Amino acid sequence: MGLRSRRPRGVTVKTPEQVQKMRQAGLVVAEALERMTEAVRPGVTTGALDRIAREVLERRGATSSFLGYGDPGFPAVICASVGAEVVHGIPGERLLEEGELCSIDFGAIVDGWHGDAAVTVPVGRCAPEVLALNAVTEQSLWAALRTVRPGGHLSDIGAAVEGVVRPHGYGLLEDYTGHGIGTAMHEPPYVPNLAPKGPGHGMDLDVGIVLAIEPMATLGTAEVDLLADDWTVVTADRRQAAHWEHTVAVTPDGPWVLTAHDGGASRL
Ligand code: MG
């Protein structure tokens, strides 16, 4: 007999060597997102962003986490979610328009290990309320990343996201969450962006746990619709949304943001 394990079934703990391998995937993700961010401007297609990501994958000898994922199989290497699209938008001939937010989500595999991150980039000049939504959503991600340390618990993450986002009155998606990540892009546990019971609950954040944290916030309602392509998630009121994501490992010294070039040092 003993204490009940607080680690849900299927959650894997990575060795330091395995985390180092995930770092290599994370660096490919960081590079590709940086390149795509630089390319965002009015008149560029989301398909052009996808081609940039494919070029980085090829040059780095990496493969895509997204291409062929799910059913129907995802047809691209990035998700490009523009304007009222929150997540899982399919890139193509759509032209980016001034004033929109463009979320770019990208995953790469190196030697069998995944990295996954997302940024949201303003297209040209955006309304102040749109820029504020984006800034607050990014801040909520970093507040959550700071909680990823030994002695912490899974609900610390959602509590941190809520603590930043709620005071602004933005919508927070409930049915879409972050996730564990490793030799599969999506591993247990789910990583909610909400914490109904507050911090200090759920799985222990032990050294070697690796998570993808990804808050999604909206200017209006948190209710969403799924478009007929069976992938694209849009806000029910068609107001804009923002989405930020990083892959982070629990180390003895605290969080290591595997998908940030500097490991998160400048923001943690
Ligand atoms: Mg993810």
PDB file of C-alpha atoms and ligand atoms in Angstrom:
ATOM      1  CA  MET A   1       0.000   0.000   0.000  1.00  0.00           C
ATOM      2  CA  GLY A   2       1.155   3.528  -0.489  1.00  0.00           C
ATOM      3  CA  LEU A   3       0.179   6.967  -1.428  1.00  0.00           C
ATOM      4  CA  ARG A   4      -1.852   7.235  -4.572  1.00  0.00           C
ATOM      5  CA  SER A   5       0.305   8.273  -7.493  1.00  0.00           C
ATOM      6  CA  ARG A   6      -0.519  11.768  -8.575  1.00  0.00           C
ATOM      7  CA  ARG A   7       0.776  11.132 -12.060  1.00  0.00           C
ATOM      8  CA  PRO A   8      -1.989  10.206 -14.523  1.00  0.00           C
ATOM      9  CA  ARG A   9      -1.600   7.074 -16.626  1.00  0.00           C
ATOM     10  CA  GLY A  10       0.497   7.575 -19.742  1.00  0.00           C
ATOM     11  CA  VAL A  11       2.450  10.592 -18.529  1.00  0.00           C
ATOM     12  CA  THR A  12       6.115  10.056 -19.348  1.00  0.00           C
ATOM     13  CA  VAL A  13       9.118  11.443 -17.489  1.00  0.00           C
ATOM     14  CA  LYS A  14      12.054  12.229 -19.748  1.00  0.00           C
ATOM     15  CA  THR A  15      15.704  11.685 -18.894  1.00  0.00           C
ATOM     16  CA  PRO A  16      18.077  14.664 -19.205  1.00  0.00           C
ATOM     17  CA  GLU A  17      19.393  13.092 -22.438  1.00  0.00           C
ATOM     18  CA  GLN A  18      15.860  12.881 -23.842  1.00  0.00           C
ATOM     19  CA  VAL A  19      15.161  16.492 -22.900  1.00  0.00           C
ATOM     20  CA  GLN A  20      18.318  17.465 -24.778  1.00  0.00           C
ATOM     21  CA  LYS A  21      16.920  15.721 -27.860  1.00  0.00           C
ATOM     22  CA  MET A  22      13.641  17.601 -27.460  1.00  0.00           C
ATOM     23  CA  ARG A  23      15.660  20.804 -27.277  1.00  0.00           C
ATOM     24  CA  GLN A  24      16.945  20.121 -30.807  1.00  0.00           C
ATOM     25  CA  ALA A  25      13.372  19.889 -32.075  1.00  0.00           C
ATOM     26  CA  GLY A  26      12.518  23.004 -30.090  1.00  0.00           C
ATOM     27  CA  LEU A  27      15.295  24.993 -31.741  1.00  0.00           C
ATOM     28  CA  VAL A  28      13.991  24.054 -35.197  1.00  0.00           C
ATOM     29  CA  VAL A  29      10.542  25.250 -34.132  1.00  0.00           C
ATOM     30  CA  ALA A  30      11.986  28.518 -32.793  1.00  0.00           C
ATOM     31  CA  GLU A  31      13.874  29.163 -36.012  1.00  0.00           C
ATOM     32  CA  ALA A  32      10.885  28.474 -38.246  1.00  0.00           C
ATOM     33  CA  LEU A  33       8.515  30.633 -36.189  1.00  0.00           C
ATOM     34  CA  GLU A  34      11.031  33.476 -36.265  1.00  0.00           C
ATOM     35  CA  ARG A  35      11.338  33.234 -40.052  1.00  0.00           C
ATOM     36  CA  MET A  36       7.557  33.128 -40.509  1.00  0.00           C
ATOM     37  CA  THR A  37       7.007  36.036 -38.105  1.00  0.00           C
ATOM     38  CA  GLU A  38       9.347  38.168 -40.214  1.00  0.00           C
ATOM     39  CA  ALA A  39       7.352  37.285 -43.343  1.00  0.00           C
ATOM     40  CA  VAL A  40       3.929  38.325 -42.005  1.00  0.00           C
ATOM     41  CA  ARG A  41       2.516  41.418 -43.726  1.00  0.00           C
ATOM     42  CA  PRO A  42      -0.623  42.378 -45.633  1.00  0.00           C
ATOM     43  CA  GLY A  43      -0.932  40.535 -48.952  1.00  0.00           C
ATOM     44  CA  VAL A  44       1.163  37.484 -48.000  1.00  0.00           C
ATOM     45  CA  THR A  45      -0.682  34.160 -48.201  1.00  0.00           C
ATOM     46  CA  THR A  46      -0.804  31.724 -45.318  1.00  0.00           C
ATOM     47  CA  GLY A  47       0.463  29.146 -47.818  1.00  0.00           C
ATOM     48  CA  ALA A  48       3.650  31.184 -48.232  1.00  0.00           C
ATOM     49  CA  LEU A  49       4.222  30.906 -44.471  1.00  0.00           C
ATOM     50  CA  ASP A  50       3.778  27.144 -44.712  1.00  0.00           C
ATOM     51  CA  ARG A  51       6.427  26.999 -47.451  1.00  0.00           C
ATOM     52  CA  ILE A  52       8.898  28.849 -45.196  1.00  0.00           C
ATOM     53  CA  ALA A  53       8.337  26.249 -42.477  1.00  0.00           C
ATOM     54  CA  ARG A  54       8.821  23.390 -44.959  1.00  0.00           C
ATOM     55  CA  GLU A  55      12.102  24.925 -46.063  1.00  0.00           C
ATOM     56  CA  VAL A  56      13.372  25.112 -42.466  1.00  0.00           C
ATOM     57  CA  LEU A  57      12.362  21.490 -41.842  1.00  0.00           C
ATOM     58  CA  GLU A  58      14.238  20.334 -44.910  1.00  0.00           C
ATOM     59  CA  ARG A  59      17.345  22.377 -44.147  1.00  0.00           C
ATOM     60  CA  ARG A  60      17.460  21.088 -40.555  1.00  0.00           C
ATOM     61  CA  GLY A  61      16.772  17.448 -41.450  1.00  0.00           C
ATOM     62  CA  ALA A  62      13.574  17.559 -39.412  1.00  0.00           C
ATOM     63  CA  THR A  63      10.038  16.385 -40.185  1.00  0.00           C
ATOM     64  CA  SER A  64       6.610  17.823 -39.466  1.00  0.00           C
ATOM     65  CA  SER A  65       4.528  17.010 -36.411  1.00  0.00           C
ATOM     66  CA  PHE A  66       1.374  18.259 -38.141  1.00  0.00           C
ATOM     67  CA  LEU A  67       1.427  16.952 -41.728  1.00  0.00           C
ATOM     68  CA  GLY A  68      -1.029  14.051 -41.986  1.00  0.00           C
ATOM     69  CA  TYR A  69      -2.008  14.325 -38.310  1.00  0.00           C
ATOM     70  CA  GLY A  70      -5.514  13.229 -37.336  1.00  0.00           C
ATOM     71  CA  ASP A  71      -8.545  12.380 -39.432  1.00  0.00           C
ATOM     72  CA  PRO A  72      -8.979  13.964 -41.916  1.00  0.00           C
ATOM     73  CA  GLY A  73      -5.170  14.135 -42.063  1.00  0.00           C
ATOM     74  CA  PHE A  74      -3.931  17.695 -41.621  1.00  0.00           C
ATOM     75  CA  PRO A  75      -2.649  18.869 -45.042  1.00  0.00           C
ATOM     76  CA  ALA A  76       0.110  21.309 -44.011  1.00  0.00           C
ATOM     77  CA  VAL A  77       3.103  21.747 -41.681  1.00  0.00           C
ATOM     78  CA  ILE A  78       1.706  24.836 -39.908  1.00  0.00           C
ATOM     79  CA  CYS A  79      -1.668  25.882 -38.605  1.00  0.00           C
ATOM     80  CA  ALA A  80      -2.375  29.459 -39.705  1.00  0.00           C
ATOM     81  CA  SER A  81      -5.373  30.897 -37.878  1.00  0.00           C
ATOM     82  CA  VAL A  82      -6.256  34.414 -38.970  1.00  0.00           C
ATOM     83  CA  GLY A  83      -8.725  36.939 -37.572  1.00  0.00           C
ATOM     84  CA  ALA A  84     -11.665  35.131 -35.962  1.00  0.00           C
ATOM     85  CA  GLU A  85      -9.909  31.799 -36.456  1.00  0.00           C
ATOM     86  CA  VAL A  86      -8.531  30.669 -33.091  1.00  0.00           C
ATOM     87  CA  VAL A  87      -6.560  27.517 -33.874  1.00  0.00           C
ATOM     88  CA  HIS A  88      -6.097  24.750 -36.480  1.00  0.00           C
ATOM     89  CA  GLY A  89      -6.561  26.962 -39.550  1.00  0.00           C
ATOM     90  CA  ILE A  90      -5.334  25.349 -42.780  1.00  0.00           C
ATOM     91  CA  PRO A  91      -2.849  27.474 -44.750  1.00  0.00           C
ATOM     92  CA  GLY A  92      -3.555  28.164 -48.394  1.00  0.00           C
ATOM     93  CA  GLU A  93      -4.281  31.018 -50.754  1.00  0.00           C
ATOM     94  CA  ARG A  94      -5.859  33.237 -48.102  1.00  0.00           C
ATOM     95  CA  LEU A  95      -4.252  36.688 -48.102  1.00  0.00           C
ATOM     96  CA  LEU A  96      -3.337  38.258 -44.781  1.00  0.00           C
ATOM     97  CA  GLU A  97      -5.139  41.556 -44.292  1.00  0.00           C
ATOM     98  CA  GLU A  98      -4.132  44.668 -42.378  1.00  0.00           C
ATOM     99  CA  GLY A  99      -5.561  44.662 -38.851  1.00  0.00           C
ATOM    100  CA  GLU A 100      -5.798  40.895 -38.426  1.00  0.00           C
ATOM    101  CA  LEU A 101      -4.018  38.689 -35.924  1.00  0.00           C
ATOM    102  CA  CYS A 102      -2.308  35.686 -37.507  1.00  0.00           C
ATOM    103  CA  SER A 103      -1.631  32.721 -35.218  1.00  0.00           C
ATOM    104  CA  ILE A 104       1.093  30.417 -36.526  1.00  0.00           C
ATOM    105  CA  ASP A 105       1.391  27.020 -34.821  1.00  0.00           C
ATOM    106  CA  PHE A 106       4.244  24.734 -35.792  1.00  0.00           C
ATOM    107  CA  GLY A 107       5.614  21.369 -34.682  1.00  0.00           C
ATOM    108  CA  ALA A 108       8.847  19.612 -35.698  1.00  0.00           C
ATOM    109  CA  ILE A 109      10.329  16.164 -35.111  1.00  0.00           C
ATOM    110  CA  VAL A 110      14.082  15.597 -34.701  1.00  0.00           C
ATOM    111  CA  ASP A 111      15.333  12.038 -34.069  1.00  0.00           C
ATOM    112  CA  GLY A 112      11.804  11.016 -33.092  1.00  0.00           C
ATOM    113  CA  TRP A 113      11.243  13.819 -30.540  1.00  0.00           C
ATOM    114  CA  HIS A 114       8.702  16.607 -30.973  1.00  0.00           C
ATOM    115  CA  GLY A 115       8.714  20.345 -30.316  1.00  0.00           C
ATOM    116  CA  ASP A 116       5.539  22.449 -30.564  1.00  0.00           C
ATOM    117  CA  ALA A 117       5.011  26.210 -30.275  1.00  0.00           C
ATOM    118  CA  ALA A 118       2.828  29.014 -31.580  1.00  0.00           C
ATOM    119  CA  VAL A 119       3.029  32.771 -31.959  1.00  0.00           C
ATOM    120  CA  THR A 120       0.393  35.319 -32.896  1.00  0.00           C
ATOM    121  CA  VAL A 121       1.587  38.102 -35.173  1.00  0.00           C
ATOM    122  CA  PRO A 122      -0.281  41.366 -35.931  1.00  0.00           C
ATOM    123  CA  VAL A 123      -0.707  41.929 -39.673  1.00  0.00           C
ATOM    124  CA  GLY A 124       0.256  45.515 -40.434  1.00  0.00           C
ATOM    125  CA  ARG A 125      -1.432  48.017 -38.153  1.00  0.00           C
ATOM    126  CA  CYS A 126      -3.992  46.561 -35.735  1.00  0.00           C
ATOM    127  CA  ALA A 127      -6.530  48.233 -33.451  1.00  0.00           C
ATOM    128  CA  PRO A 128      -5.231  48.895 -29.908  1.00  0.00           C
ATOM    129  CA  GLU A 129      -7.773  46.456 -28.433  1.00  0.00           C
ATOM    130  CA  VAL A 130      -6.492  43.732 -30.756  1.00  0.00           C
ATOM    131  CA  LEU A 131      -2.855  44.407 -29.835  1.00  0.00           C
ATOM    132  CA  ALA A 132      -3.795  44.382 -26.154  1.00  0.00           C
ATOM    133  CA  LEU A 133      -5.493  40.985 -26.511  1.00  0.00           C
ATOM    134  CA  ASN A 134      -2.379  39.604 -28.148  1.00  0.00           C
ATOM    135  CA  ALA A 135       0.007  41.053 -25.565  1.00  0.00           C
ATOM    136  CA  VAL A 136      -2.060  39.790 -22.637  1.00  0.00           C
ATOM    137  CA  THR A 137      -2.334  36.301 -24.140  1.00  0.00           C
ATOM    138  CA  GLU A 138       1.444  36.142 -24.552  1.00  0.00           C
ATOM    139  CA  GLN A 139       1.912  37.424 -20.982  1.00  0.00           C
ATOM    140  CA  SER A 140      -0.406  34.675 -19.736  1.00  0.00           C
ATOM    141  CA  LEU A 141       1.765  32.059 -21.433  1.00  0.00           C
ATOM    142  CA  TRP A 142       4.890  33.376 -19.688  1.00  0.00           C
ATOM    143  CA  ALA A 143       3.110  33.564 -16.338  1.00  0.00           C
ATOM    144  CA  ALA A 144       2.173  29.908 -16.827  1.00  0.00           C
ATOM    145  CA  LEU A 145       5.686  28.901 -17.896  1.00  0.00           C
ATOM    146  CA  ARG A 146       7.107  30.414 -14.681  1.00  0.00           C
ATOM    147  CA  THR A 147       5.062  27.939 -12.624  1.00  0.00           C
ATOM    148  CA  VAL A 148       6.647  24.895 -14.286  1.00  0.00           C
ATOM    149  CA  ARG A 149       9.052  23.870 -11.552  1.00  0.00           C
ATOM    150  CA  PRO A 150       9.555  21.028  -9.055  1.00  0.00           C
ATOM    151  CA  GLY A 151       7.012  21.258  -6.252  1.00  0.00           C
ATOM    152  CA  GLY A 152       4.422  22.736  -8.574  1.00  0.00           C
ATOM    153  CA  HIS A 153       1.167  21.191  -9.709  1.00  0.00           C
ATOM    154  CA  LEU A 154      -0.637  20.997 -13.025  1.00  0.00           C
ATOM    155  CA  SER A 155      -3.365  23.449 -12.010  1.00  0.00           C
ATOM    156  CA  ASP A 156      -0.748  26.128 -11.285  1.00  0.00           C
ATOM    157  CA  ILE A 157      -0.572  26.556 -15.063  1.00  0.00           C
ATOM    158  CA  GLY A 158      -4.275  27.225 -15.630  1.00  0.00           C
ATOM    159  CA  ALA A 159      -4.412  29.425 -12.529  1.00  0.00           C
ATOM    160  CA  ALA A 160      -1.575  31.545 -13.902  1.00  0.00           C
ATOM    161  CA  VAL A 161      -3.258  31.893 -17.305  1.00  0.00           C
ATOM    162  CA  GLU A 162      -6.563  32.854 -15.718  1.00  0.00           C
ATOM    163  CA  GLY A 163      -4.853  35.266 -13.360  1.00  0.00           C
ATOM    164  CA  VAL A 164      -3.525  37.254 -16.308  1.00  0.00           C
ATOM    165  CA  VAL A 165      -6.407  36.927 -18.782  1.00  0.00           C
ATOM    166  CA  ARG A 166      -9.557  37.150 -16.620  1.00  0.00           C
ATOM    167  CA  PRO A 167      -9.083  40.714 -15.314  1.00  0.00           C
ATOM    168  CA  HIS A 168      -9.266  41.915 -18.938  1.00  0.00           C
ATOM    169  CA  GLY A 169     -12.590  40.177 -19.513  1.00  0.00           C
ATOM    170  CA  TYR A 170     -11.352  38.171 -22.475  1.00  0.00           C
ATOM    171  CA  GLY A 171     -12.796  34.783 -23.381  1.00  0.00           C
ATOM    172  CA  LEU A 172     -10.656  31.704 -22.561  1.00  0.00           C
ATOM    173  CA  LEU A 173     -11.266  28.515 -24.514  1.00  0.00           C
ATOM    174  CA  GLU A 174     -12.222  25.628 -22.227  1.00  0.00           C
ATOM    175  CA  ASP A 175     -12.344  22.707 -24.634  1.00  0.00           C
ATOM    176  CA  TYR A 176      -8.910  23.250 -26.157  1.00  0.00           C
ATOM    177  CA  THR A 177      -5.884  22.689 -23.967  1.00  0.00           C
ATOM    178  CA  GLY A 178      -2.142  22.208 -23.896  1.00  0.00           C
ATOM    179  CA  HIS A 179      -0.699  18.722 -23.631  1.00  0.00           C
ATOM    180  CA  GLY A 180       2.191  16.510 -22.704  1.00  0.00           C
ATOM    181  CA  ILE A 181       4.710  16.042 -25.511  1.00  0.00           C
ATOM    182  CA  GLY A 182       7.577  13.677 -26.265  1.00  0.00           C
ATOM    183  CA  THR A 183       7.863  10.936 -28.873  1.00  0.00           C
ATOM    184  CA  ALA A 184       4.270  11.853 -29.746  1.00  0.00           C
ATOM    185  CA  MET A 185       3.077  15.404 -30.276  1.00  0.00           C
ATOM    186  CA  HIS A 186       0.108  14.842 -27.978  1.00  0.00           C
ATOM    187  CA  GLU A 187       0.737  12.850 -24.803  1.00  0.00           C
ATOM    188  CA  PRO A 188      -1.142  12.882 -21.502  1.00  0.00           C
ATOM    189  CA  PRO A 189      -1.901  14.956 -19.550  1.00  0.00           C
ATOM    190  CA  TYR A 190      -4.245  17.614 -20.867  1.00  0.00           C
ATOM    191  CA  VAL A 191      -2.972  21.014 -19.737  1.00  0.00           C
ATOM    192  CA  PRO A 192      -6.034  23.224 -19.176  1.00  0.00           C
ATOM    193  CA  ASN A 193      -5.852  27.005 -19.363  1.00  0.00           C
ATOM    194  CA  LEU A 194      -8.315  27.173 -16.484  1.00  0.00           C
ATOM    195  CA  ALA A 195      -8.093  26.114 -12.849  1.00  0.00           C
ATOM    196  CA  PRO A 196     -11.572  25.961 -11.291  1.00  0.00           C
ATOM    197  CA  LYS A 197     -10.108  24.852  -7.939  1.00  0.00           C
ATOM    198  CA  GLY A 198      -7.192  27.286  -8.108  1.00  0.00           C
ATOM    199  CA  PRO A 199      -3.482  26.432  -8.012  1.00  0.00           C
ATOM    200  CA  GLY A 200      -1.974  23.496  -6.107  1.00  0.00           C
ATOM    201  CA  HIS A 201      -4.099  20.732  -7.620  1.00  0.00           C
ATOM    202  CA  GLY A 202      -3.481  17.906 -10.055  1.00  0.00           C
ATOM    203  CA  MET A 203      -0.339  16.173 -11.186  1.00  0.00           C
ATOM    204  CA  ASP A 204       2.987  16.983  -9.530  1.00  0.00           C
ATOM    205  CA  LEU A 205       5.335  18.823 -11.864  1.00  0.00           C
ATOM    206  CA  ASP A 206       8.282  16.460 -11.389  1.00  0.00           C
ATOM    207  CA  VAL A 207      11.678  16.889 -13.013  1.00  0.00           C
ATOM    208  CA  GLY A 208      11.535  15.396 -16.518  1.00  0.00           C
ATOM    209  CA  ILE A 209       7.893  16.283 -17.231  1.00  0.00           C
ATOM    210  CA  VAL A 210       7.612  18.079 -20.585  1.00  0.00           C
ATOM    211  CA  LEU A 211       4.480  20.018 -21.496  1.00  0.00           C
ATOM    212  CA  ALA A 212       3.175  22.193 -24.316  1.00  0.00           C
ATOM    213  CA  ILE A 213       1.317  25.145 -22.762  1.00  0.00           C
ATOM    214  CA  GLU A 214      -0.962  27.075 -25.126  1.00  0.00           C
ATOM    215  CA  PRO A 215      -3.449  29.690 -23.931  1.00  0.00           C
ATOM    216  CA  MET A 216      -6.090  30.803 -26.436  1.00  0.00           C
ATOM    217  CA  ALA A 217      -7.980  34.017 -25.654  1.00  0.00           C
ATOM    218  CA  THR A 218     -10.677  35.953 -27.479  1.00  0.00           C
ATOM    219  CA  LEU A 219     -11.890  39.551 -27.554  1.00  0.00           C
ATOM    220  CA  GLY A 220     -15.494  38.460 -27.085  1.00  0.00           C
ATOM    221  CA  THR A 221     -17.118  35.134 -26.412  1.00  0.00           C
ATOM    222  CA  ALA A 222     -15.167  31.960 -25.602  1.00  0.00           C
ATOM    223  CA  GLU A 223     -17.749  29.989 -27.584  1.00  0.00           C
ATOM    224  CA  VAL A 224     -16.342  28.567 -30.804  1.00  0.00           C
ATOM    225  CA  ASP A 225     -17.543  26.910 -34.011  1.00  0.00           C
ATOM    226  CA  LEU A 226     -15.823  24.267 -36.126  1.00  0.00           C
ATOM    227  CA  LEU A 227     -15.748  25.116 -39.822  1.00  0.00           C
ATOM    228  CA  ALA A 228     -16.792  22.651 -42.546  1.00  0.00           C
ATOM    229  CA  ASP A 229     -13.151  21.695 -43.206  1.00  0.00           C
ATOM    230  CA  ASP A 230     -13.370  19.847 -39.833  1.00  0.00           C
ATOM    231  CA  TRP A 231     -10.258  21.626 -38.582  1.00  0.00           C
ATOM    232  CA  THR A 232     -10.605  25.395 -38.334  1.00  0.00           C
ATOM    233  CA  VAL A 233     -11.873  26.634 -34.960  1.00  0.00           C
ATOM    234  CA  VAL A 234     -13.452  30.121 -35.103  1.00  0.00           C
ATOM    235  CA  THR A 235     -15.013  32.334 -32.455  1.00  0.00           C
ATOM    236  CA  ALA A 236     -18.819  32.114 -32.432  1.00  0.00           C
ATOM    237  CA  ASP A 237     -19.070  35.931 -32.533  1.00  0.00           C
ATOM    238  CA  ARG A 238     -16.313  36.157 -35.189  1.00  0.00           C
ATOM    239  CA  ARG A 239     -14.287  38.561 -33.069  1.00  0.00           C
ATOM    240  CA  GLN A 240     -10.507  38.123 -33.068  1.00  0.00           C
ATOM    241  CA  ALA A 241      -8.478  35.636 -31.035  1.00  0.00           C
ATOM    242  CA  ALA A 242      -4.857  35.118 -29.979  1.00  0.00           C
ATOM    243  CA  HIS A 243      -2.903  31.926 -29.320  1.00  0.00           C
ATOM    244  CA  TRP A 244       0.600  31.478 -27.887  1.00  0.00           C
ATOM    245  CA  GLU A 245       2.431  28.252 -27.132  1.00  0.00           C
ATOM    246  CA  HIS A 246       5.768  26.918 -25.913  1.00  0.00           C
ATOM    247  CA  THR A 247       7.140  23.486 -25.068  1.00  0.00           C
ATOM    248  CA  VAL A 248       8.673  23.514 -21.578  1.00  0.00           C
ATOM    249  CA  ALA A 249      10.594  20.962 -19.498  1.00  0.00           C
ATOM    250  CA  VAL A 250      10.668  20.772 -15.703  1.00  0.00           C
ATOM    251  CA  THR A 251      14.334  20.830 -14.620  1.00  0.00           C
ATOM    252  CA  PRO A 252      15.812  20.890 -11.101  1.00  0.00           C
ATOM    253  CA  ASP A 253      16.430  24.631 -11.653  1.00  0.00           C
ATOM    254  CA  GLY A 254      12.926  25.387 -12.925  1.00  0.00           C
ATOM    255  CA  PRO A 255      11.403  25.778 -16.382  1.00  0.00           C
ATOM    256  CA  TRP A 256      13.447  25.271 -19.533  1.00  0.00           C
ATOM    257  CA  VAL A 257      11.538  26.652 -22.519  1.00  0.00           C
ATOM    258  CA  LEU A 258      12.699  24.265 -25.226  1.00  0.00           C
ATOM    259  CA  THR A 259      11.111  26.229 -28.084  1.00  0.00           C
ATOM    260  CA  ALA A 260      12.700  29.588 -27.161  1.00  0.00           C
ATOM    261  CA  HIS A 261      16.179  30.290 -28.530  1.00  0.00           C
ATOM    262  CA  ASP A 262      17.378  31.463 -25.095  1.00  0.00           C
ATOM    263  CA  GLY A 263      15.522  28.724 -23.205  1.00  0.00           C
ATOM    264  CA  GLY A 264      13.207  31.400 -21.856  1.00  0.00           C
ATOM    265  CA  ALA A 265      15.937  33.216 -19.897  1.00  0.00           C
ATOM    266  CA  SER A 266      14.889  36.714 -20.990  1.00  0.00           C
ATOM    267  CA  ARG A 267      11.209  36.244 -20.108  1.00  0.00           C
ATOM    268  CA  LEU A 268      11.110  33.915 -17.100  1.00  0.00           C
TER     269      LEU A 268
HETATM  270 MG    MG B   1       0.264  22.144 -29.081  1.00  0.00          MG
END
